[in-house]
Amino acid sequence: MASLAGVSHTTVSRYLQDKDSLKPKTRVKVEFAVKTLDYRPNLVARSMRTRHTNRLAIVLAYGMHFPGRLLAAASQTAHEAGYQVEIVSVEGGPAARSARIDELARSGQVEGILAFSPITLKGKKTNRVPIVESSTYDDKLHGLAELADATPVREIIEYLAGLGHRTFLHVSGDIANFASARNRKSVYLETIERLGLHSAGAIGCDWSAQRGYDAIMALPDDTEVTAVVAANDVVAMGVVRAALDRGWKVPDDLSVFGWDDEEIGRFATPSLSTVAVDREAQGRVAIQRLLAEIRGEPAPTPPEQKINRLIFRESTAAPGHRRG
């Protein structure tokens, strides 16, 4: 390329590192040669010289529940810091992901690797590439750690009990496969017992609106249930529809609480009380931890605000008249 441009190899190198440092006439010559030869920089060779590629890798399990919001926030945080991001989804367990991470680290194409699913390379570096494990999701992309925290269920029941509700129903989601669903059911039952309230059941199901609908339609005509804690906003919407189909008013006859703060719940009639999950904060914090490792800086202090927080809207209120 230097020969075609009629310049020295040093000048070409300067162009590739900082083309604005060249005189306009020289820059035009090198740009012509680059386009003519369709030149692409060898990132591996460059990284061997400079140890900088400005690229990060995010590795996570393969599954149906793709964490789009978290990954978008993580990528944006990396981009703002001057890094490009490669997202790698790996089938299999921790060993399979660890093998892929080791391969990425040895390739010389990334400066750091973030794992959102469990691995076996905790706290290690391969070829001096920092590896940070967040362990936010399991091998099927089911939520772990803060995503599986059921503390808000306790707060929901205490809030509704304070409004006067005494008989509850929990539509709990897929208990068999999700730690989050199991944890919420456990906290639900513990809180009901501790407060001396009554539960009409904790119904395990999938995460669909149909299951929420079916749970309410199955209640007897003389049910005393006045409050429902749903597994997520989709299930909660099914609960609301079933209540309306039975001639009940929401929230006068039935208060409904969801989980996730999905956009559709904000614009529903009535708008849905829910638990907002700040997945964006999780993505940002995880990338910030990785960047600190790369720079040799102390790990950033986690934000004081909780990932999960209650949002009160129109679907919850004090119980109204008894249904006849």
CSV table of C-alpha atoms in Angstrom, one decimal:
chain,number,residue,atom,x,y,z
A,1,MET,CA,0.0,0.0,0.0
A,2,ALA,CA,2.9,2.4,0.7
A,3,SER,CA,4.3,1.8,-2.7
A,4,LEU,CA,0.9,2.5,-4.4
A,5,ALA,CA,0.5,5.7,-2.4
A,6,GLY,CA,4.1,6.7,-3.1
A,7,VAL,CA,4.8,7.2,0.6
A,8,SER,CA,6.8,5.5,3.3
A,9,HIS,CA,5.5,2.7,5.6
A,10,THR,CA,5.8,5.1,8.5
A,11,THR,CA,3.4,7.5,6.8
A,12,VAL,CA,0.9,4.7,6.2
A,13,SER,CA,1.2,3.7,9.9
A,14,ARG,CA,0.6,7.4,10.9
A,15,TYR,CA,-2.5,7.5,8.6
A,16,LEU,CA,-3.9,4.3,10.2
A,17,GLN,CA,-3.4,5.7,13.7
A,18,ASP,CA,-4.3,9.4,13.1
A,19,LYS,CA,-5.0,10.4,9.5
A,20,ASP,CA,-5.5,14.0,10.5
A,21,SER,CA,-1.8,14.3,11.4
A,22,LEU,CA,-0.9,14.1,7.7
A,23,LYS,CA,-0.9,16.9,5.2
A,24,PRO,CA,-4.1,16.9,3.1
A,25,LYS,CA,-2.2,16.0,-0.1
A,26,THR,CA,-0.5,13.0,1.6
A,27,ARG,CA,-3.7,11.9,3.2
A,28,VAL,CA,-5.5,11.8,-0.2
A,29,LYS,CA,-2.7,9.6,-1.6
A,30,VAL,CA,-3.0,7.1,1.2
A,31,GLU,CA,-6.8,7.1,1.1
A,32,PHE,CA,-6.7,6.3,-2.6
A,33,ALA,CA,-4.4,3.4,-1.9
A,34,VAL,CA,-6.7,2.1,1.0
A,35,LYS,CA,-9.7,2.2,-1.3
A,36,THR,CA,-8.0,0.7,-4.3
A,37,LEU,CA,-6.6,-2.2,-2.3
A,38,ASP,CA,-9.8,-2.5,-0.1
A,39,TYR,CA,-7.5,-2.6,2.9
A,40,ARG,CA,-8.9,-3.8,6.3
A,41,PRO,CA,-6.8,-3.3,9.4
A,42,ASN,CA,-5.6,-6.5,11.1
A,43,LEU,CA,-7.1,-6.1,14.5
A,44,VAL,CA,-5.2,-9.0,16.0
A,45,ALA,CA,-1.8,-7.7,14.8
A,46,ARG,CA,-2.7,-4.2,16.0
A,47,SER,CA,-3.7,-5.5,19.4
A,48,MET,CA,-0.4,-7.4,19.7
A,49,ARG,CA,1.4,-4.1,19.1
A,50,THR,CA,-0.7,-1.7,21.1
A,51,ARG,CA,-2.7,-4.1,23.4
A,52,HIS,CA,-5.7,-2.0,22.6
A,53,THR,CA,-8.6,-3.0,20.4
A,54,ASN,CA,-11.4,-0.9,22.0
A,55,ARG,CA,-13.6,-4.0,21.9
A,56,LEU,CA,-15.4,-5.8,24.7
A,57,ALA,CA,-17.3,-9.1,24.7
A,58,ILE,CA,-20.4,-9.9,26.6
A,59,VAL,CA,-21.1,-13.6,27.0
A,60,LEU,CA,-24.3,-15.1,28.2
A,61,ALA,CA,-26.4,-18.3,28.0
A,62,TYR,CA,-28.6,-19.2,25.1
A,63,GLY,CA,-32.3,-19.0,25.9
A,64,MET,CA,-35.8,-17.6,24.9
A,65,HIS,CA,-35.8,-14.8,27.4
A,66,PHE,CA,-33.3,-12.5,25.7
A,67,PRO,CA,-32.4,-9.6,28.1
A,68,GLY,CA,-32.7,-6.8,25.5
A,69,ARG,CA,-33.0,-3.9,27.9
A,70,LEU,CA,-30.0,-4.9,30.0
A,71,LEU,CA,-27.8,-5.6,27.0
A,72,ALA,CA,-28.8,-2.3,25.3
A,73,ALA,CA,-27.8,-0.3,28.4
A,74,ALA,CA,-24.6,-2.3,28.8
A,75,SER,CA,-23.7,-1.6,25.1
A,76,GLN,CA,-24.5,2.1,25.4
A,77,THR,CA,-22.3,2.4,28.5
A,78,ALA,CA,-19.4,0.7,26.7
A,79,HIS,CA,-19.9,2.9,23.6
A,80,GLU,CA,-19.8,6.1,25.7
A,81,ALA,CA,-16.5,4.9,27.0
A,82,GLY,CA,-15.1,4.4,23.5
A,83,TYR,CA,-15.6,0.6,23.2
A,84,GLN,CA,-17.4,-1.6,20.7
A,85,VAL,CA,-19.3,-4.6,22.0
A,86,GLU,CA,-19.6,-8.2,20.7
A,87,ILE,CA,-22.5,-10.1,22.3
A,88,VAL,CA,-21.9,-13.9,22.3
A,89,SER,CA,-24.7,-16.3,23.2
A,90,VAL,CA,-23.4,-19.8,24.1
A,91,GLU,CA,-25.4,-23.0,24.4
A,92,GLY,CA,-24.5,-25.3,27.4
A,93,GLY,CA,-23.5,-24.7,30.9
A,94,PRO,CA,-20.7,-22.8,32.7
A,95,ALA,CA,-17.9,-25.0,31.2
A,96,ALA,CA,-19.1,-24.3,27.6
A,97,ARG,CA,-19.2,-20.6,28.3
A,98,SER,CA,-15.8,-20.6,30.0
A,99,ALA,CA,-14.3,-22.4,27.0
A,100,ARG,CA,-15.7,-19.7,24.7
A,101,ILE,CA,-14.4,-17.0,27.0
A,102,ASP,CA,-11.0,-18.5,27.1
A,103,GLU,CA,-11.0,-18.6,23.3
A,104,LEU,CA,-12.1,-14.9,23.0
A,105,ALA,CA,-9.4,-13.9,25.5
A,106,ARG,CA,-6.6,-15.7,23.7
A,107,SER,CA,-7.7,-14.2,20.4
A,108,GLY,CA,-6.4,-10.8,21.2
A,109,GLN,CA,-9.4,-9.1,19.8
A,110,VAL,CA,-11.1,-8.0,23.0
A,111,GLU,CA,-9.8,-6.0,26.0
A,112,GLY,CA,-12.2,-7.4,28.5
A,113,ILE,CA,-15.0,-9.9,28.8
A,114,LEU,CA,-18.3,-9.7,30.8
A,115,ALA,CA,-20.2,-12.8,31.7
A,116,PHE,CA,-23.9,-12.4,32.5
A,117,SER,CA,-24.4,-16.2,33.1
A,118,PRO,CA,-22.3,-18.3,35.5
A,119,ILE,CA,-18.8,-19.4,34.5
A,120,THR,CA,-15.8,-21.3,36.0
A,121,LEU,CA,-13.2,-18.6,35.4
A,122,LYS,CA,-14.2,-16.4,38.3
A,123,GLY,CA,-11.7,-13.6,39.0
A,124,LYS,CA,-9.1,-14.9,36.5
A,125,LYS,CA,-7.4,-13.3,33.6
A,126,THR,CA,-6.3,-15.1,30.4
A,127,ASN,CA,-3.5,-13.4,28.5
A,128,ARG,CA,-4.0,-10.4,30.8
A,129,VAL,CA,-7.7,-9.9,29.6
A,130,PRO,CA,-10.0,-9.0,32.6
A,131,ILE,CA,-13.0,-11.3,33.0
A,132,VAL,CA,-15.9,-10.1,35.1
A,133,GLU,CA,-18.8,-12.3,36.1
A,134,SER,CA,-22.2,-10.8,36.8
A,135,SER,CA,-24.2,-14.0,37.1
A,136,THR,CA,-27.5,-12.2,36.4
A,137,TYR,CA,-29.0,-15.1,34.5
A,138,ASP,CA,-28.7,-18.9,34.7
A,139,ASP,CA,-28.1,-21.5,31.9
A,140,LYS,CA,-31.6,-20.8,30.4
A,141,LEU,CA,-31.5,-17.0,30.8
A,142,HIS,CA,-33.8,-17.2,33.8
A,143,GLY,CA,-33.2,-14.3,36.3
A,144,LEU,CA,-30.9,-14.7,39.3
A,145,ALA,CA,-29.6,-12.5,42.1
A,146,GLU,CA,-31.6,-9.2,42.2
A,147,LEU,CA,-33.9,-10.3,39.4
A,148,ALA,CA,-35.0,-13.2,41.6
A,149,ASP,CA,-35.4,-11.0,44.7
A,150,ALA,CA,-38.9,-11.4,46.1
A,151,THR,CA,-38.7,-8.7,48.7
A,152,PRO,CA,-41.2,-6.5,46.8
A,153,VAL,CA,-43.9,-9.2,47.3
A,154,ARG,CA,-43.7,-8.5,51.0
A,155,GLU,CA,-44.1,-4.8,50.4
A,156,ILE,CA,-47.0,-5.3,48.1
A,157,ILE,CA,-49.0,-7.4,50.6
A,158,GLU,CA,-48.2,-5.0,53.4
A,159,TYR,CA,-49.4,-2.1,51.3
A,160,LEU,CA,-52.6,-3.8,50.2
A,161,ALA,CA,-53.3,-5.0,53.8
A,162,GLY,CA,-52.9,-1.4,54.9
A,163,LEU,CA,-55.7,-0.5,52.5
A,164,GLY,CA,-58.0,-3.1,54.1
A,165,HIS,CA,-57.5,-6.2,51.9
A,166,ARG,CA,-57.7,-9.5,53.8
A,167,THR,CA,-58.1,-12.3,51.3
A,168,PHE,CA,-55.4,-12.6,48.5
A,169,LEU,CA,-54.6,-14.8,45.5
A,170,HIS,CA,-51.2,-15.2,44.0
A,171,VAL,CA,-50.7,-16.3,40.4
A,172,SER,CA,-47.1,-17.2,40.7
A,173,GLY,CA,-45.6,-18.0,37.3
A,174,ASP,CA,-43.5,-21.0,36.3
A,175,ILE,CA,-42.4,-22.3,39.7
A,176,ALA,CA,-40.7,-25.4,38.3
A,177,ASN,CA,-38.2,-23.6,36.2
A,178,PHE,CA,-37.8,-20.1,37.6
A,179,ALA,CA,-36.1,-19.2,40.9
A,180,SER,CA,-37.9,-15.8,40.8
A,181,ALA,CA,-41.3,-17.5,40.8
A,182,ARG,CA,-40.4,-19.9,43.6
A,183,ASN,CA,-39.0,-17.0,45.7
A,184,ARG,CA,-42.1,-14.9,45.2
A,185,LYS,CA,-44.4,-17.7,46.2
A,186,SER,CA,-42.4,-18.4,49.3
A,187,VAL,CA,-42.4,-14.7,50.4
A,188,TYR,CA,-46.1,-14.5,49.6
A,189,LEU,CA,-47.0,-17.4,51.8
A,190,GLU,CA,-44.7,-16.2,54.6
A,191,THR,CA,-46.1,-12.7,54.6
A,192,ILE,CA,-49.8,-13.9,54.5
A,193,GLU,CA,-49.1,-16.0,57.5
A,194,ARG,CA,-47.2,-13.4,59.4
A,195,LEU,CA,-49.9,-10.7,58.9
A,196,GLY,CA,-52.7,-13.1,59.8
A,197,LEU,CA,-54.3,-12.7,56.3
A,198,HIS,CA,-56.1,-15.4,54.2
A,199,SER,CA,-54.8,-16.8,50.9
A,200,ALA,CA,-57.2,-18.4,48.4
A,201,GLY,CA,-54.2,-20.1,46.8
A,202,ALA,CA,-50.8,-19.6,45.1
A,203,ILE,CA,-51.4,-20.9,41.6
A,204,GLY,CA,-48.4,-21.9,39.6
A,205,CYS,CA,-48.6,-21.4,35.8
A,206,ASP,CA,-46.6,-20.1,32.9
A,207,TRP,CA,-46.2,-16.4,32.3
A,208,SER,CA,-49.1,-15.9,29.9
A,209,ALA,CA,-52.2,-13.6,30.1
A,210,GLN,CA,-54.3,-16.7,29.5
A,211,ARG,CA,-53.2,-18.3,32.8
A,212,GLY,CA,-54.0,-15.2,34.7
A,213,TYR,CA,-57.4,-15.1,33.1
A,214,ASP,CA,-58.1,-18.7,33.9
A,215,ALA,CA,-57.1,-18.3,37.5
A,216,ILE,CA,-59.7,-15.6,38.1
A,217,MET,CA,-62.4,-17.4,36.1
A,218,ALA,CA,-61.9,-20.5,38.2
A,219,LEU,CA,-62.7,-18.6,41.5
A,220,PRO,CA,-66.1,-19.5,43.0
A,221,ASP,CA,-68.9,-17.0,42.9
A,222,ASP,CA,-68.8,-16.4,46.6
A,223,THR,CA,-65.0,-15.8,46.7
A,224,GLU,CA,-63.7,-13.3,49.2
A,225,VAL,CA,-60.6,-12.5,47.2
A,226,THR,CA,-60.2,-8.8,46.8
A,227,ALA,CA,-56.5,-8.6,45.8
A,228,VAL,CA,-54.3,-10.5,43.4
A,229,VAL,CA,-50.5,-10.5,43.2
A,230,ALA,CA,-49.6,-11.6,39.7
A,231,ALA,CA,-46.3,-13.1,38.4
A,232,ASN,CA,-45.8,-10.3,35.8
A,233,ASP,CA,-47.7,-7.6,34.0
A,234,VAL,CA,-48.8,-10.0,31.2
A,235,VAL,CA,-50.4,-12.3,33.8
A,236,ALA,CA,-51.9,-9.3,35.6
A,237,MET,CA,-53.5,-8.1,32.3
A,238,GLY,CA,-55.2,-11.5,32.0
A,239,VAL,CA,-56.4,-11.2,35.6
A,240,VAL,CA,-57.9,-7.8,34.9
A,241,ARG,CA,-59.7,-9.0,31.8
A,242,ALA,CA,-61.2,-12.0,33.6
A,243,ALA,CA,-62.4,-9.7,36.5
A,244,LEU,CA,-64.1,-7.4,34.0
A,245,ASP,CA,-65.7,-10.4,32.2
A,246,ARG,CA,-67.1,-11.6,35.5
A,247,GLY,CA,-68.7,-8.1,36.0
A,248,TRP,CA,-66.2,-7.0,38.7
A,249,LYS,CA,-64.7,-3.6,38.8
A,250,VAL,CA,-61.0,-3.1,39.1
A,251,PRO,CA,-59.9,-1.8,41.6
A,252,ASP,CA,-63.3,-1.5,43.5
A,253,ASP,CA,-63.9,-5.2,43.6
A,254,LEU,CA,-60.5,-6.6,42.8
A,255,SER,CA,-57.1,-4.9,43.2
A,256,VAL,CA,-54.3,-6.2,40.9
A,257,PHE,CA,-50.6,-5.9,41.2
A,258,GLY,CA,-48.2,-6.9,38.4
A,259,TRP,CA,-44.4,-7.1,37.9
A,260,ASP,CA,-42.0,-5.7,35.3
A,261,ASP,CA,-43.5,-2.3,34.6
A,262,GLU,CA,-44.1,-3.1,30.9
A,263,GLU,CA,-45.2,-0.1,28.8
A,264,ILE,CA,-48.6,-1.6,28.0
A,265,GLY,CA,-49.5,-1.7,31.7
A,266,ARG,CA,-48.9,2.1,32.0
A,267,PHE,CA,-51.5,2.8,29.3
A,268,ALA,CA,-54.0,0.1,30.2
A,269,THR,CA,-57.4,1.0,31.7
A,270,PRO,CA,-57.0,0.9,34.6
A,271,SER,CA,-53.2,1.5,34.6
A,272,LEU,CA,-51.4,-1.3,36.3
A,273,SER,CA,-49.7,-1.1,39.7
A,274,THR,CA,-46.5,-3.0,39.3
A,275,VAL,CA,-42.8,-3.6,40.3
A,276,ALA,CA,-40.4,-1.6,38.1
A,277,VAL,CA,-37.2,-3.6,37.4
A,278,ASP,CA,-34.3,-1.4,36.5
A,279,ARG,CA,-32.5,-3.8,34.1
A,280,GLU,CA,-30.8,-0.8,32.5
A,281,ALA,CA,-29.0,-0.1,35.8
A,282,GLN,CA,-27.8,-3.7,36.0
A,283,GLY,CA,-26.3,-3.4,32.5
A,284,ARG,CA,-24.6,-0.1,33.2
A,285,VAL,CA,-23.1,-1.3,36.6
A,286,ALA,CA,-21.8,-4.5,35.1
A,287,ILE,CA,-20.0,-2.7,32.3
A,288,GLN,CA,-18.6,-0.1,34.7
A,289,ARG,CA,-17.1,-3.0,36.8
A,290,LEU,CA,-15.4,-4.4,33.7
A,291,LEU,CA,-14.1,-1.0,32.6
A,292,ALA,CA,-12.7,-0.5,36.1
A,293,GLU,CA,-10.9,-3.9,35.8
A,294,ILE,CA,-9.4,-2.9,32.4
A,295,ARG,CA,-8.2,0.4,33.8
A,296,GLY,CA,-6.9,-1.0,37.0
A,297,GLU,CA,-9.3,1.1,39.0
A,298,PRO,CA,-11.3,0.2,42.2
A,299,ALA,CA,-14.7,-1.3,41.5
A,300,PRO,CA,-17.4,1.3,41.3
A,301,THR,CA,-19.7,1.8,44.3
A,302,PRO,CA,-23.1,0.1,43.5
A,303,PRO,CA,-26.0,2.6,43.3
A,304,GLU,CA,-28.1,3.0,46.5
A,305,GLN,CA,-31.4,2.7,44.6
A,306,LYS,CA,-32.8,-0.8,44.6
A,307,ILE,CA,-33.2,-2.6,41.3
A,308,ASN,CA,-36.9,-3.4,42.1
A,309,ARG,CA,-39.3,-0.7,43.3
A,310,LEU,CA,-43.1,-0.5,43.6
A,311,ILE,CA,-45.1,1.6,41.3
A,312,PHE,CA,-48.7,2.4,42.4
A,313,ARG,CA,-51.3,3.1,39.8
A,314,GLU,CA,-55.0,2.8,39.2
A,315,SER,CA,-55.4,-1.0,39.5
A,316,THR,CA,-55.0,-1.0,43.3
A,317,ALA,CA,-57.2,0.7,45.9
A,318,ALA,CA,-59.1,0.0,49.1
A,319,PRO,CA,-61.6,-2.8,48.7
A,320,GLY,CA,-65.1,-1.6,47.8
A,321,HIS,CA,-68.5,-3.2,48.2
A,322,ARG,CA,-68.9,-6.9,48.4
A,323,ARG,CA,-69.8,-8.6,45.2
A,324,GLY,CA,-73.4,-10.0,45.2
